[in-house]
XYZ file of C-alpha atoms in Angstrom:
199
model
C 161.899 176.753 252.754
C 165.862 177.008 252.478
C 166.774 180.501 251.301
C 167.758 178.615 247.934
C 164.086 177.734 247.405
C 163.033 181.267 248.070
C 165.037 182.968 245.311
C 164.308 179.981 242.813
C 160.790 180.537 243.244
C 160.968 184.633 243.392
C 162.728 183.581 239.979
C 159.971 181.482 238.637
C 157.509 184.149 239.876
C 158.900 186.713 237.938
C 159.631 184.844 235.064
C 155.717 183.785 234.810
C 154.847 187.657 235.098
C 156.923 188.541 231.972
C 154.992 184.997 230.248
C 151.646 186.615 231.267
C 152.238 190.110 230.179
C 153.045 188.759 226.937
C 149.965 186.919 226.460
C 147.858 190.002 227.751
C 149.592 192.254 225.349
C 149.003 189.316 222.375
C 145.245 190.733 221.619
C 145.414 190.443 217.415
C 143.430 187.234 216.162
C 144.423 186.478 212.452
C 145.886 183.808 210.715
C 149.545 183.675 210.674
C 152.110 182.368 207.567
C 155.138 180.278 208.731
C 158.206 179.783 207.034
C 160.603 176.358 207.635
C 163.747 176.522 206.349
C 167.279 174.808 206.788
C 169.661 172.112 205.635
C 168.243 169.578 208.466
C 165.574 166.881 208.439
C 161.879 167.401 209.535
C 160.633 170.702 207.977
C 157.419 168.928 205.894
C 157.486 166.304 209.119
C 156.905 169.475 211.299
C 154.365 170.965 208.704
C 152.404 168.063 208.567
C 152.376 167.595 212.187
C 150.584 171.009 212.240
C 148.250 170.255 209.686
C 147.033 167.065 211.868
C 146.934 169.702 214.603
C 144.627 171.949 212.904
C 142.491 168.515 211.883
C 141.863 168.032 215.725
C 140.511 171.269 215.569
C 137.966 170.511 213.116
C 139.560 172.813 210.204
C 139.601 172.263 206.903
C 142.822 171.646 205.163
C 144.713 171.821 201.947
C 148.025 170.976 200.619
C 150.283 171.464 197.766
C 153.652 169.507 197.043
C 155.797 171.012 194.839
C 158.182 168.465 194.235
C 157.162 165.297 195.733
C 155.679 162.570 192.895
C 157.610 159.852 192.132
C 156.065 157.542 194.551
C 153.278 157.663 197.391
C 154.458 159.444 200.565
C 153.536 158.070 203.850
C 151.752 161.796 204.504
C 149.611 161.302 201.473
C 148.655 157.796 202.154
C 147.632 159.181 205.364
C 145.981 162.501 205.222
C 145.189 161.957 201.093
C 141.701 160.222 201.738
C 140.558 162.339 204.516
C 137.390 164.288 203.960
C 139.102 168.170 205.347
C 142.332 167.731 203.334
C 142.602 168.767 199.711
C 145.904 167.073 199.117
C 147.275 168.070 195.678
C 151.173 166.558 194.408
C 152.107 168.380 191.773
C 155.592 167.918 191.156
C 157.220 165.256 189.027
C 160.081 164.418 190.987
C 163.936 166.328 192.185
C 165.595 168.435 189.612
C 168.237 165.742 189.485
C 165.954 163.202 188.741
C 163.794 164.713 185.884
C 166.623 167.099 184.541
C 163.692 168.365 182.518
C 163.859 172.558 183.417
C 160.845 173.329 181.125
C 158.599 170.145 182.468
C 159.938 171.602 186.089
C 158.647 175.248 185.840
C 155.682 173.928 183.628
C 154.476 171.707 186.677
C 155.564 174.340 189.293
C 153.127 177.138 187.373
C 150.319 174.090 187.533
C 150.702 174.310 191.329
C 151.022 177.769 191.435
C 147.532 178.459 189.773
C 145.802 175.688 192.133
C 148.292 177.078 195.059
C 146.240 180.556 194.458
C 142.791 179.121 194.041
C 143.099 177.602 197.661
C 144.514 180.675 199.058
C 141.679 182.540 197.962
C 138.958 180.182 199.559
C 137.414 181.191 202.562
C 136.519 177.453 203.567
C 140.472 176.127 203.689
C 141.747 177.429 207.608
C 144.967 175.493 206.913
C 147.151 175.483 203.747
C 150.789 173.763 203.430
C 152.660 174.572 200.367
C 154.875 171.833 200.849
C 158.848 172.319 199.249
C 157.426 175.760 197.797
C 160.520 177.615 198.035
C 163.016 175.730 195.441
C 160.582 177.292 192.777
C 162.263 180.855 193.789
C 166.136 179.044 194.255
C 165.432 177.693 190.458
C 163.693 180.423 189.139
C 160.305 178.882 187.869
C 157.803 181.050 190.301
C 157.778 184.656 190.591
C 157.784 185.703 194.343
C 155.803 188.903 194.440
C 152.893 186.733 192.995
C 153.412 184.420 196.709
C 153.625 187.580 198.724
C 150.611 189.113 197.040
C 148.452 185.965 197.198
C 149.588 185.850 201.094
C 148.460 189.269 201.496
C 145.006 189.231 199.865
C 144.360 185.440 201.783
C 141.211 185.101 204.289
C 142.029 187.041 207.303
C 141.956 183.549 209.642
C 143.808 181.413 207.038
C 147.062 180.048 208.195
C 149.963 179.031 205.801
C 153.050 177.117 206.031
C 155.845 176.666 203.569
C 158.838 174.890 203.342
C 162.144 174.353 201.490
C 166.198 174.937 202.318
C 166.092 178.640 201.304
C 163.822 181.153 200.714
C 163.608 184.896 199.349
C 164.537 187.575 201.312
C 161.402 189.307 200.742
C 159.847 185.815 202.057
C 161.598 185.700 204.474
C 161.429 189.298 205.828
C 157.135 188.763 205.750
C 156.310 185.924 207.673
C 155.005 186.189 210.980
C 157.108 182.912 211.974
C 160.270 181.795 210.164
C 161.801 178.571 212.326
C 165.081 177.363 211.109
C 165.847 173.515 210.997
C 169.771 172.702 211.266
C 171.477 169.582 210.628
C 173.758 168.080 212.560
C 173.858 164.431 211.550
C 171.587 162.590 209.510
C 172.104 158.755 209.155
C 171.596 158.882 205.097
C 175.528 160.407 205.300
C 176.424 157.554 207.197
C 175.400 155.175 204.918
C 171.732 154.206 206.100
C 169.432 154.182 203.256
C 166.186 155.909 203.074
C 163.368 154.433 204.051
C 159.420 154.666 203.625
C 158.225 155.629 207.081
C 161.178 158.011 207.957
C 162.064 159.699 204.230
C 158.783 159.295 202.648
């Protein structure tokens, strides 16, 4: 061993001592909210890639779209008909599309009330509230009723949500807040969306 390899692996050594004192020192087992955020492409992708996660565990799911509806998304055709997902799309469309505020904040309180009924359950270890945030950028949802509902949840429920911006109160009370940054997307380049990749 070359004096090199010595230090590299004193390196690695150490290194994997400060790993394993973190995971001795990680003793709390609850479930755990996660925030995505961020101009870039892949926050619901990401969410939903958790959620299938989760299904290899066995655990029940349950999801809530707050603005996705005006046609089938490949993660609905997908995880719609399984038997643990409770998949729920409740929105009716982008704000540019339905330029309808009242039909907006009248869907986004439908969601809401099923949003709490599944956060309340026991049963559901899993729960996405998919796009949940632009509620709080447009003012049709009330934030401390999120933050309360989070707090009150089932102690081993997990919960992701997702959107470009969030509350600062949100934000400030997740366990996990991962930021998603764009820096190129082929749509801006002229490539138009397609079913598989967009939807």
């Amino acid at each position: 061993m070359t004096e090199l390899d010595g230090k590299e692996e004193a390196r690695l050594l150490k290194k994997k001592a400060v790993v394993d004192q973190r995971i001795a020192a990680a003793t709390e087992e609850r479930g755990v909210t996660i925030l995505l955020t961020g101009t870039g492409k892949g926050k619901s992708s990401s969410a939903f890639g958790t959620m299938a996660r989760a299904l290899g565990h066995g655990q029940k799911c349950a999801v809530i779209q707050f603005i996705k509806g005006r046609k089938a998304t490949g993660e609905q055709l997908f995880f719609g008909e399984h038997p643990k997902v409770e998949f729920h799309v409740m929105g009716h469309g982008f704000s540019w599309e339905t330029r309808n505020p009242e039909l907006e904040k009248q869907a986004a309180e439908q969601a809401w009330a099923l949003a709490k009924q599944v956060l309340s359950n026991p049963d559901i270890h899993f729960v996405l509230l998919d796009e949940i945030t632009y509620m709080y950028k447009y003012g049709h949802l009330d934030e401390a009723d999120l933050l309360a509902a989070l707090e009150a949840r089932p102690a081993h429920q997990n919960v992701m949500m997702t959107g470009r911006t969030a509350p600062r109160a949100l934000l400030d009370s997740v366990d996990t807040h991962s930021k998603v940054a764009n820096e190129r997307h082929a749509f801006a380049n002229g490539v138009k969306a397609q079913a598989g990749i967009e939807w």
